[in-house]
XYZ file of C-alpha atoms in Angstrom:
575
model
C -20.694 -63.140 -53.112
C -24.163 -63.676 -52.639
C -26.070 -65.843 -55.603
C -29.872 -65.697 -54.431
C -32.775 -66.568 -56.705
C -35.639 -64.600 -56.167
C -37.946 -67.402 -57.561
C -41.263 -65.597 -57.235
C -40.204 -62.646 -59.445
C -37.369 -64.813 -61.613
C -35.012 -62.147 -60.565
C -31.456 -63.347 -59.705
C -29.715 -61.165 -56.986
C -25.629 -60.329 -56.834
C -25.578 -57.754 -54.912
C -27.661 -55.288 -57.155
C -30.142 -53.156 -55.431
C -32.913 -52.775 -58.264
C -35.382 -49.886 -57.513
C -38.742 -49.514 -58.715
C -41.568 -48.335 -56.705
C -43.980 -48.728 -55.800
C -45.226 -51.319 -54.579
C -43.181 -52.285 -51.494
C -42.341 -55.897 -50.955
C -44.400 -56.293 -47.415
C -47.213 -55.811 -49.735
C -49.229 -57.690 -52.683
C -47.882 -57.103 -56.411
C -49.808 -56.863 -59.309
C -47.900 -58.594 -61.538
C -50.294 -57.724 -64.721
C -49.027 -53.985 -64.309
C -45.278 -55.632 -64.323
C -44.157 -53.478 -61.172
C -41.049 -54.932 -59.547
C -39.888 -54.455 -55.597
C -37.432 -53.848 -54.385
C -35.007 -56.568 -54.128
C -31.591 -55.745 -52.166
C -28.875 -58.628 -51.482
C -26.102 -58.505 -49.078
C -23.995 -61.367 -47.853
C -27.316 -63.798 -46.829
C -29.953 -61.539 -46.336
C -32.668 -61.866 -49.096
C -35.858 -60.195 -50.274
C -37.745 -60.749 -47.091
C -41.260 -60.754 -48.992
C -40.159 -63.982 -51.179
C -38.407 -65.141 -48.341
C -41.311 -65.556 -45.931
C -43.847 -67.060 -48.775
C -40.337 -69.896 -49.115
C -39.637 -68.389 -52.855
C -36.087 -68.779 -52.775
C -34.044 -70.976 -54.363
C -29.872 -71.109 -55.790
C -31.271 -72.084 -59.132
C -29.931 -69.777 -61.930
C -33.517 -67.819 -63.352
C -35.419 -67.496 -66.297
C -34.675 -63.601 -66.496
C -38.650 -63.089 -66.362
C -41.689 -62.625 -64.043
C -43.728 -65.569 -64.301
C -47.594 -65.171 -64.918
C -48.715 -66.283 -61.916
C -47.919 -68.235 -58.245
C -48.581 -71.311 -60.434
C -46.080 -70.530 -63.013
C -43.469 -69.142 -59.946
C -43.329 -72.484 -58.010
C -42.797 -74.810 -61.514
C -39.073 -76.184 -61.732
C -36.322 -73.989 -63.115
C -34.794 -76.180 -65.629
C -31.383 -76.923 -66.121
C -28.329 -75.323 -67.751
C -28.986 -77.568 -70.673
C -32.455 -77.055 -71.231
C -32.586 -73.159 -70.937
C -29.270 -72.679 -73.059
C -29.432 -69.490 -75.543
C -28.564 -72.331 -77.978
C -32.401 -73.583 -77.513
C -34.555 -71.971 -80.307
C -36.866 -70.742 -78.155
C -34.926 -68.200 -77.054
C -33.373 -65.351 -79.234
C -31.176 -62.703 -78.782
C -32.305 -59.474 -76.977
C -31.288 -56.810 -75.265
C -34.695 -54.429 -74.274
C -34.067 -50.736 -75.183
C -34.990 -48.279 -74.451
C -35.499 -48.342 -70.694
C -39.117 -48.101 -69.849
C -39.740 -48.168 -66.158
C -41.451 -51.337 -64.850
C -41.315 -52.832 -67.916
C -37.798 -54.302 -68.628
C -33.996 -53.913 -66.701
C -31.841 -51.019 -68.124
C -28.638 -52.879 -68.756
C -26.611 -50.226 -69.026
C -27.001 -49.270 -65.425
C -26.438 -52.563 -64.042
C -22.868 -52.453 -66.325
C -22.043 -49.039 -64.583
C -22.847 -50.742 -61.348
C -20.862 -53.405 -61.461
C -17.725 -51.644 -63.352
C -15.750 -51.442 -60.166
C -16.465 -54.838 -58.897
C -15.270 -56.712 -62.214
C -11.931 -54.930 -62.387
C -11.881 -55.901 -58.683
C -12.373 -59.979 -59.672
C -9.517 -59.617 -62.659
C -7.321 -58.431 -59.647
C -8.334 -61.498 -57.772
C -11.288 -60.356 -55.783
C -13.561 -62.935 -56.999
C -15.749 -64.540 -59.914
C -14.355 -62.684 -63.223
C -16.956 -63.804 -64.980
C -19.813 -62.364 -62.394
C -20.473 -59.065 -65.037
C -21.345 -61.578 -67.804
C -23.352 -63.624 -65.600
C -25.366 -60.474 -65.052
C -25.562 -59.849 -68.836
C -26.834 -63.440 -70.199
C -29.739 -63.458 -68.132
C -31.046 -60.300 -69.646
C -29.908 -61.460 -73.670
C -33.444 -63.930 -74.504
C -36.629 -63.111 -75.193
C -39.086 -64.284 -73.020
C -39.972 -67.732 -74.175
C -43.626 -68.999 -75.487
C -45.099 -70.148 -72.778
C -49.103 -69.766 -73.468
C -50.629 -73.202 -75.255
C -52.740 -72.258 -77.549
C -54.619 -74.634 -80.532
C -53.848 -74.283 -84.207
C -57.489 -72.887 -85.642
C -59.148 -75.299 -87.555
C -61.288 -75.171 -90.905
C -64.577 -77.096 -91.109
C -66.422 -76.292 -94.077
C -70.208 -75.937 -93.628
C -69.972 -75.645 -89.803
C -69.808 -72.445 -88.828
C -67.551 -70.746 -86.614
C -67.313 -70.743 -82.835
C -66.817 -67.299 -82.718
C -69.349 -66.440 -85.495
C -72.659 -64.201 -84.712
C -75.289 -66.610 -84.454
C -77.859 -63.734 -85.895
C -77.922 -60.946 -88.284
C -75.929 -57.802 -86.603
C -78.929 -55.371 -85.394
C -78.890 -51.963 -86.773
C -78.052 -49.447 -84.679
C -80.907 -47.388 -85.886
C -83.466 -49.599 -87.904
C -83.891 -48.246 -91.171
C -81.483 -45.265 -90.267
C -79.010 -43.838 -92.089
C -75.742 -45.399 -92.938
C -77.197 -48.592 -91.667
C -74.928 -51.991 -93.297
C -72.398 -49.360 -94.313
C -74.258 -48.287 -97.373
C -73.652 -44.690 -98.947
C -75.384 -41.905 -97.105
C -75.406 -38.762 -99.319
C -76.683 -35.335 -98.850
C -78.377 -32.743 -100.590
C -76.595 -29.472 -102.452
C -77.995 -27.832 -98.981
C -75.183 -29.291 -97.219
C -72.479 -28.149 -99.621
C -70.833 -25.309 -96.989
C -71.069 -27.098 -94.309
C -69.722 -29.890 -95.382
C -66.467 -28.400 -97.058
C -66.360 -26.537 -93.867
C -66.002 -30.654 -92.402
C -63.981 -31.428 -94.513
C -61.299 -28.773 -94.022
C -61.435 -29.094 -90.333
C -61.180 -32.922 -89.869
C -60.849 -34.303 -93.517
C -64.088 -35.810 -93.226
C -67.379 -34.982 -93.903
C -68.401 -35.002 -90.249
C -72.006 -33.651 -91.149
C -72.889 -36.736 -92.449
C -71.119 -38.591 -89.771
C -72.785 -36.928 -87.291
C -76.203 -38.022 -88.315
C -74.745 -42.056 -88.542
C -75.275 -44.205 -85.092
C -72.489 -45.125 -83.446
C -73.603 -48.183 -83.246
C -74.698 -48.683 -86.760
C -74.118 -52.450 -88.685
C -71.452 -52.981 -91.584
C -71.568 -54.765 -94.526
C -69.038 -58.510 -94.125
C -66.209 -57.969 -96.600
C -64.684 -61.407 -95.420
C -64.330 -64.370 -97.896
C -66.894 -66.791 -97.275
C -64.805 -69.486 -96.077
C -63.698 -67.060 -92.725
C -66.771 -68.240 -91.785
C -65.905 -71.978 -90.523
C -63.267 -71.286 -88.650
C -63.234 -72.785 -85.444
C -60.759 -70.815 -82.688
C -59.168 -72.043 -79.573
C -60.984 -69.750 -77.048
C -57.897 -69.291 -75.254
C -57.391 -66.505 -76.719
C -54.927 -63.440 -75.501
C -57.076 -60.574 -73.852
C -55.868 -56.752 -75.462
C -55.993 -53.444 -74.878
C -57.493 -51.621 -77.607
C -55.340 -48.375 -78.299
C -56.645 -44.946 -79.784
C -54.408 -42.362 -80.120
C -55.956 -38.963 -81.768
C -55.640 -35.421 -81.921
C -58.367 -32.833 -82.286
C -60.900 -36.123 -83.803
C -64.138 -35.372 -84.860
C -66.874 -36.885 -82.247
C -68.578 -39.358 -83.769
C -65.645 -40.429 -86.268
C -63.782 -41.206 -82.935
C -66.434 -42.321 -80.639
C -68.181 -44.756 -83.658
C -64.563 -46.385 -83.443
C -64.989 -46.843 -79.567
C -68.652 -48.453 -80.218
C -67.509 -50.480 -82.970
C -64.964 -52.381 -80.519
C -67.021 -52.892 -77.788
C -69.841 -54.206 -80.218
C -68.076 -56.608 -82.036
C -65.438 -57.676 -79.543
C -66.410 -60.328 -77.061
C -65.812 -58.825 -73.953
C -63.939 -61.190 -71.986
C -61.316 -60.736 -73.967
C -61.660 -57.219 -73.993
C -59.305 -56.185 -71.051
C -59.595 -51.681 -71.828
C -59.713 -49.238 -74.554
C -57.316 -46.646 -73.966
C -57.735 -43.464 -75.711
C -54.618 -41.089 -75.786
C -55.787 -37.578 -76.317
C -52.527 -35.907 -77.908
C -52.976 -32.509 -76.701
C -56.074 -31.803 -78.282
C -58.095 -28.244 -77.827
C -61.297 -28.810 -79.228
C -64.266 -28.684 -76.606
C -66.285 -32.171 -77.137
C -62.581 -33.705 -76.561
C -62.641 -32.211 -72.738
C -65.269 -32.398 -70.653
C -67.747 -33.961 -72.642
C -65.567 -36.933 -73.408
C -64.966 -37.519 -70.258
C -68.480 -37.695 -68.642
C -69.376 -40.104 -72.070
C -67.160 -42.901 -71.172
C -68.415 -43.155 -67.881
C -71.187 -45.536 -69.189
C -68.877 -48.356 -69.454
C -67.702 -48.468 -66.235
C -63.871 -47.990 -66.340
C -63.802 -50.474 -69.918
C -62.668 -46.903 -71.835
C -59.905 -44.601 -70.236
C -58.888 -41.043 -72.072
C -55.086 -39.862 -70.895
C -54.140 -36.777 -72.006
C -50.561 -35.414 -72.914
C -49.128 -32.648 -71.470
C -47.889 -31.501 -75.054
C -47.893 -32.914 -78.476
C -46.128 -35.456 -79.096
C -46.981 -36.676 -82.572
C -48.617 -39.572 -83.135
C -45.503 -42.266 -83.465
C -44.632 -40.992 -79.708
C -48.070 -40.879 -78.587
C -48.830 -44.728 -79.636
C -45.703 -45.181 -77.406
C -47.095 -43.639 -74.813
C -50.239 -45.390 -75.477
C -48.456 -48.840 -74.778
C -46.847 -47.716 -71.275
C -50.748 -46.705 -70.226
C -52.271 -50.000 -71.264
C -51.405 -52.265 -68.505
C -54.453 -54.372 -68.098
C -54.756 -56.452 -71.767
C -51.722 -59.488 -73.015
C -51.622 -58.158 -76.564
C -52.298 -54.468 -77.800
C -54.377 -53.462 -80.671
C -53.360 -50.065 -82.393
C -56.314 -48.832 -84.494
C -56.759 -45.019 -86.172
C -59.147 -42.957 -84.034
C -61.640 -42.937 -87.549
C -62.217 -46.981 -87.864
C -64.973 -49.591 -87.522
C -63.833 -52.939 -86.896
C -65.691 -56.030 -88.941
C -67.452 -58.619 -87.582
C -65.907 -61.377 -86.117
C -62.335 -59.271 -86.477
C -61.191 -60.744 -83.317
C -60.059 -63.621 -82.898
C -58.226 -64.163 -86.379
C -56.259 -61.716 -85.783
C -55.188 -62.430 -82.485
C -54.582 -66.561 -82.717
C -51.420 -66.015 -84.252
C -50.438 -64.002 -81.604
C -51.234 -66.713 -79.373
C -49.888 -69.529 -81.200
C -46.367 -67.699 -81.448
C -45.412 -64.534 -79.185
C -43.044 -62.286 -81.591
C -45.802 -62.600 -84.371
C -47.401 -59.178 -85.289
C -50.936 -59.690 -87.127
C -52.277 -56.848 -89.499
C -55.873 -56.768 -90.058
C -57.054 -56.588 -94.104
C -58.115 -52.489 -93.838
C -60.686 -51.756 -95.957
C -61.807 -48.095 -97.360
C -64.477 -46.154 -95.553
C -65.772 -43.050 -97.872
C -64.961 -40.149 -95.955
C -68.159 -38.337 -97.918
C -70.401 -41.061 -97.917
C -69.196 -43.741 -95.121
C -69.613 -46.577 -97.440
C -67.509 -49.168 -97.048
C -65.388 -51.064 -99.845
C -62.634 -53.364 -100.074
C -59.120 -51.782 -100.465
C -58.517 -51.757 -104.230
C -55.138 -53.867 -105.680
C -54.378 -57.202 -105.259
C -54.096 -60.302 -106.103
C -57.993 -61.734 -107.705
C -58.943 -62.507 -103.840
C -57.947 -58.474 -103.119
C -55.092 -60.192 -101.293
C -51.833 -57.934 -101.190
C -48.570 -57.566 -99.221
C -47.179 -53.983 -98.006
C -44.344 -52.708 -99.780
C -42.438 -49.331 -100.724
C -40.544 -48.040 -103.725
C -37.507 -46.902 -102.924
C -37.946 -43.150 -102.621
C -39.835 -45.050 -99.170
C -43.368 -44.149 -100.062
C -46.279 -47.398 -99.029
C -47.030 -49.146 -101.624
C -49.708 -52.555 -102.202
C -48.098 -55.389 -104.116
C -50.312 -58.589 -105.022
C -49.610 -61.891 -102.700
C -47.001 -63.905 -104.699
C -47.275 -67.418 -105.471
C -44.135 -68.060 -103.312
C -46.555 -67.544 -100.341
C -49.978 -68.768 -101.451
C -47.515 -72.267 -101.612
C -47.179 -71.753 -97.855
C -50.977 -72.259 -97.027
C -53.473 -74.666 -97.163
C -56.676 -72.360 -97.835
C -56.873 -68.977 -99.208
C -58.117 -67.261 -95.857
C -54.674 -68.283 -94.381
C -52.538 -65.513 -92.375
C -49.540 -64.464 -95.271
C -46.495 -63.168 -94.936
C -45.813 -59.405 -95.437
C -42.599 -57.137 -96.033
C -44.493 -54.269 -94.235
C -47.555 -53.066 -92.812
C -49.113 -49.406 -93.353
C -48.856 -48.983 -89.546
C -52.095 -47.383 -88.224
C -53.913 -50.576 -87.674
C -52.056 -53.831 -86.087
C -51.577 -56.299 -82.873
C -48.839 -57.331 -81.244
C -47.903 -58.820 -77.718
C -47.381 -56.431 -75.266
C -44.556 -57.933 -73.498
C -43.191 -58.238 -77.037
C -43.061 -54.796 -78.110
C -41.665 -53.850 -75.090
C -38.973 -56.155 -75.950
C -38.701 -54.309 -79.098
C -38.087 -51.206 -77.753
C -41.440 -49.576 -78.612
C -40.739 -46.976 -81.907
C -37.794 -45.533 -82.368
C -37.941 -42.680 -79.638
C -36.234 -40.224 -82.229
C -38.860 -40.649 -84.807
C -41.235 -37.518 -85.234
C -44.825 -36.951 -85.433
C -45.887 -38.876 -88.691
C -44.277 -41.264 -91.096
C -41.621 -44.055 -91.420
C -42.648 -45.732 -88.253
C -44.503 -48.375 -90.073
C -41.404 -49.426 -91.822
C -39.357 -49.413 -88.860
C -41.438 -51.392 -86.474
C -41.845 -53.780 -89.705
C -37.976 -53.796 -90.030
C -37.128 -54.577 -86.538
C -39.866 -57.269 -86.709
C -38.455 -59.118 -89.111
C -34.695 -58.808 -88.647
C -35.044 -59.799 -85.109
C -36.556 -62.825 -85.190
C -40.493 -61.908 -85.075
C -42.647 -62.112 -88.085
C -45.280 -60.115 -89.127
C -49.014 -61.531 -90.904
C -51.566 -59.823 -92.983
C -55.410 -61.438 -91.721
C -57.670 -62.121 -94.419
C -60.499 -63.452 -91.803
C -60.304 -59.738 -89.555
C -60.780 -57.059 -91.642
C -61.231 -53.118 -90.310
C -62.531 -50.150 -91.962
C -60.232 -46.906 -92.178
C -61.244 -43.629 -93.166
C -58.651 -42.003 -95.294
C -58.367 -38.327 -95.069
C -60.073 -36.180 -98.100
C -58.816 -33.210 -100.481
C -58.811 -30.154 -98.586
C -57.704 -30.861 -95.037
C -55.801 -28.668 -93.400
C -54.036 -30.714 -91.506
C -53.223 -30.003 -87.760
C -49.094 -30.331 -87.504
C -47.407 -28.864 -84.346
C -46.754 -25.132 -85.299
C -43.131 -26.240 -84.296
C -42.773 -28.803 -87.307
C -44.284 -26.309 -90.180
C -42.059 -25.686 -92.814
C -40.055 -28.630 -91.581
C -39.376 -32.265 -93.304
C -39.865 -34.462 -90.017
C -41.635 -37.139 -92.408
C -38.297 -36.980 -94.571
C -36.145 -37.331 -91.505
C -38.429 -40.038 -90.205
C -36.946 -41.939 -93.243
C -33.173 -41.401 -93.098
C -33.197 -42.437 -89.667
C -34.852 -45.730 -90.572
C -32.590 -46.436 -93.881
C -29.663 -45.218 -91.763
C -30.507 -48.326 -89.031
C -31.876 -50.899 -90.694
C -30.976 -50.602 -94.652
C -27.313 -51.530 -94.601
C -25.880 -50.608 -97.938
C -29.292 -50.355 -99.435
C -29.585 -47.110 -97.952
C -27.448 -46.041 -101.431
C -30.797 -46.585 -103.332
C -32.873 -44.156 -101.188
C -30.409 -41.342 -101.265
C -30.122 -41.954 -105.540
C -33.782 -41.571 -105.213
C -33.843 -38.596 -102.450
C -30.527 -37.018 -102.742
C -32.237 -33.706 -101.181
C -32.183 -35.956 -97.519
C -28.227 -36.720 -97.904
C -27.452 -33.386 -96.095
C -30.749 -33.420 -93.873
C -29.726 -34.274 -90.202
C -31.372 -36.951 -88.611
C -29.988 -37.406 -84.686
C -28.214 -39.535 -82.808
C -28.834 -43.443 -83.868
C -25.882 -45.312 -82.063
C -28.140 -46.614 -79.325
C -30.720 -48.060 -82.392
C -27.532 -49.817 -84.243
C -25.723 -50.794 -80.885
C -29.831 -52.923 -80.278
C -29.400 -54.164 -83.552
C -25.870 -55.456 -82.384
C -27.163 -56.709 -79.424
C -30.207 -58.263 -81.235
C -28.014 -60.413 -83.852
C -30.571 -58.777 -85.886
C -30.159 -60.181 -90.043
C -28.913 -57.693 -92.062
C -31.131 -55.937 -94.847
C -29.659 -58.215 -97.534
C -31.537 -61.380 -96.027
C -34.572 -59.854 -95.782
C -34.241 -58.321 -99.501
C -34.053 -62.541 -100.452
C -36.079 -64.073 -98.401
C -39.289 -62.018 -97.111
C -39.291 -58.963 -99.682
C -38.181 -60.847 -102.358
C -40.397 -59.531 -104.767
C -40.364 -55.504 -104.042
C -37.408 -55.375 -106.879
C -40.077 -56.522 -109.738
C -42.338 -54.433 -109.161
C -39.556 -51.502 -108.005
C -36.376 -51.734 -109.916
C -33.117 -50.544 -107.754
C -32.318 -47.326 -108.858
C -28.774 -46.554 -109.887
C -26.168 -45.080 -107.180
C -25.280 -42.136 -107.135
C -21.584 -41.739 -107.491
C -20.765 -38.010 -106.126
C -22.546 -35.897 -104.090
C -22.731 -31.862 -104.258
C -23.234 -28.472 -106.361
C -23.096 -28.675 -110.192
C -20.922 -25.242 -110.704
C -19.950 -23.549 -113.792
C -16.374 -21.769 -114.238
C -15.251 -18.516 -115.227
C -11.513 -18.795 -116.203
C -11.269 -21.419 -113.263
C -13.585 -19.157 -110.939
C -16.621 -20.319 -109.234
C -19.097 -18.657 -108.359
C -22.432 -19.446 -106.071
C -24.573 -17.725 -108.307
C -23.614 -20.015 -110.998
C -24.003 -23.332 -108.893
C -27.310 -25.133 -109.320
């Protein structure tokens, strides 16, 4: 049996063919798109492309492309040192399989089926199948250095604008994010807006794109000093049917306020959208930056939890991805607070503070609740609706100033970074989730129970514009009438909730009966993960959701409440 390493790649060979093309190996990879050749093993021949640049070696891998040729020709260390026992590895199997991205280990299992009931009969190593397995069960370890920020009051930030932000029209309207408010002559036109793209896009429309906001940050965010080895990101837009300059003053605000070398792409995915300025126009207007901004269209609509899925298989070119709403404006200096922690620790997911943008006016406001700093941790009652709680004293303890990253339960789930390599690792959303809803629980869920962590920013805040009264709304015809939201949410309890999921049903007994698909492969990667069950993270990271959210009793029985007619039942009489 043939045990070659293919050192360049990290790939270990035993007789597995492993297909994904292209590129072929006679030619240069591009290992930032995480393509893989094809690497075949027989007896003694090897992977001729690693073989002629003298990348082999017998050394058991890391599981993982390396970075670079740097990284590739560094010693692979010992049994000892890269033991699953280490703490910087922890357990993972990637699911789904996304192509290029991670191994499907369920086809290398099928694959070698026959040959390990060959070795128990004698044919060889008997232990070769779980060889195979371990070197797909870690995450991939830290291996970016990156410098704890550091505080200097007085002096201010490396990464702080050196001069007031310039208006993007001087005097204009909108300018510094104050209220701009039209006359009674707007009224029709304006609840026409409204009703269309639950904005009032008539005011929008006459807002630069490049206008200046108003700093919401504490005044201490201003003397931090970051590491500029900071991760690079792709910035990631997913919309359907957006109004123009809701969507494209989201594009301007990143590319303003977002140093550029660390700005790898924005990638826009246009979920099967059928207004006109989304089309052609679109497309000619992002030609100005040169290649920066990319649109991809879906073939049909997907919903936005699949779409942002989507979104991360297209984004190739950035280390960490940024999700924001297609109707934001980031703050200044948002950038590098939020992604340091990403850099300082891999499977942490930062959340910027998200602060309201009038969807009449366009004036922007912190996010009310709180603690007295407007400081607040996401949470949900147990019917699974988002709610704010105020930071707890429990983890104001845990930092050393007040503009701090804190822990949270949850995020809301429209705005938030995380490592790229990382979510794939995660298994992206939960493929069987639908349109809207309940993905920002499970993403937070998985987080946590697996061994990440996920950090509200005080320091990077972003504006959201939150949808007004009298929207239509734009579901797929397919959904109306339908409770995908409410699905959304038994499939999450039903994963991740353990026996808590008793509480949600006592508080939405009309989902008990809804069906919800098939979730064996979601609790066979929490199996796989050693994920923590929903108890420990009831004690010791949403600790205090029960004070503010009582559980609610079980319910004991389920079914109709019937009356009897000398011991007859009737439907009619069944409520």
């Amino acid at each position: 049996m043939c045990q070659v390493l293919c050192v360049y790649f990290h790939h270990k060979c035993s007789g597995i063919e492993r297909q994904s093309l292209p590129p072929s190996p006679t030619t240069d990879l591009n290992l930032e798109e995480r393509d893989f050749h094809t690497l075949k093993c027989a007896d003694l021949e090897v992977c001729e492309f690693c073989k002629s640049k003298g990348l082999l070696d017998t050394t058991p891998a890391w599981g993982f492309p390396p970075k670079d040729d740097k990284e590739a020709n560094r010693p692979i260390p010992n049994k000892g040192e890269r033991g699953l026992g280490n703490e910087k590895f922890k357990p993972v199997v990637p699911w789904p399989h996304v192509e290029g991205v991670e191994v499907d280990l369920e086809s290398i299992r099928r694959k070698n089926k026959a040959k390990n009931e060959l070795n128990q009969h004698g044919g060889g190593d008997n232990n070769q199948q779980n060889v195979i397995q371990r070197q797909y069960l870690t995450f991939k370890p830290q291996t970016f250095v990156y410098r704890d920020p550091v505080l200097r009051p007085g002096v201010l930030g490396n990464f702080e604008p050196k001069e007031p932000e310039p208006h993007g029209v001087v005097g204009g309207p909108g300018e510094e994010a104050k209220p701009y408010v039209l006359g009674p002559d707007y009224k029709e036109s304006i609840q026409a807006s409204i009703k269309e793209f639950g904005f009032n896009m008539v005011a929008s429309d006459m807002i630069s794109l490049d206008r200046s906001v108003n700093d919401l940050r504490q005044e201490e965010c201003k003397f931090w000093h970051y590491d500029e080895n900071l991760l690079t990101s792709s910035v990631v837009i997913v919309f359907h049917n957006e109004g123009w300059s809701t969507l494209m003053r989201t594009v301007h605000s990143v590319i303003k306020r977002t140093p550029r070398k660390y700005l790898a792409e924005i990638v826009l995915i246009d979920d099967f959208s059928n207004k006109a300025h989304l089309k052609e126009r679109l497309d000619d207007y992002i030609k100005q930056w040169n290649g920066l901004v990319k649109v991809f269209r879906n073939e049909r609509r997907e919903g936005l939890i699949q779409a942002r899925s989507i979104g991360a298989q297209k984004a190739k070119l950035g280390q960490v991805l940024v999700y924001l709403d297609a109707h934001c404006e980031v703050g200044i200096n948002w950038y590098a607070p939020l992604i340091a922690p990403i850099s300082k620790d891999r499977t942490t997911c930062t959340v910027p503070l998200i602060d309201v943008i009038d969807g009449n006016t366009y004036k922007i406001v912190p996010q009310g609740g709180g603690d007295e700093d407007g400081f607040a941790r996401g949470a949900w009652d147990w019917s699974m609706l988002w709610k704010r709680v105020p930071l707890t004293k429990r983890e104001k303890e845990k930092r050393k100033t007040k503009t701090e990253p804190y822990r949270s339960p949850a995020m809301a789930g429209g705005l938030f970074a995380i490592e790229r390599d990382f979510f794939f690792e995660l298994g992206l959303y939960d493929p069987g989730l639908q349109i809207w809803g309940g993905e920002n629980f499970e993403i937070s869920y998985k987080i946590w129970q697996c061994g990440g962590k996920l950090l509200f920013v005080p320091c990077s805040r972003v504006g959201h514009i939150y949808r007004l009264q009298g929207w239509q709304g734009n579901p797929p015809p397919v959904y109306v009438g339908s409770s995908p939201t409410l699905k959304n949410y038994v499939r999450v309890v039903e994963v991740w909730w353990d026996e808590y999921k008793d509480y949600f049903y006592a508080s939405r007994p009309e989902t008990k009966a809804l069906p919800y698909g098939d979730i064996s492969e979601l609790k066979k990667f929490r199996e796989d993960h050693n994920c923590k069950s929903f108890k420990w993270f009831m004690e010791e990271i949403a600790y205090d959701i029960t004070s503010y959210y009582p559980l609610p009793p079980k319910n004991v029985e389920w079914g109709e409440v019937c009356k009897a007619h000398n011991l007859y039942l009737f439907s009619e009489d069944c409520f």
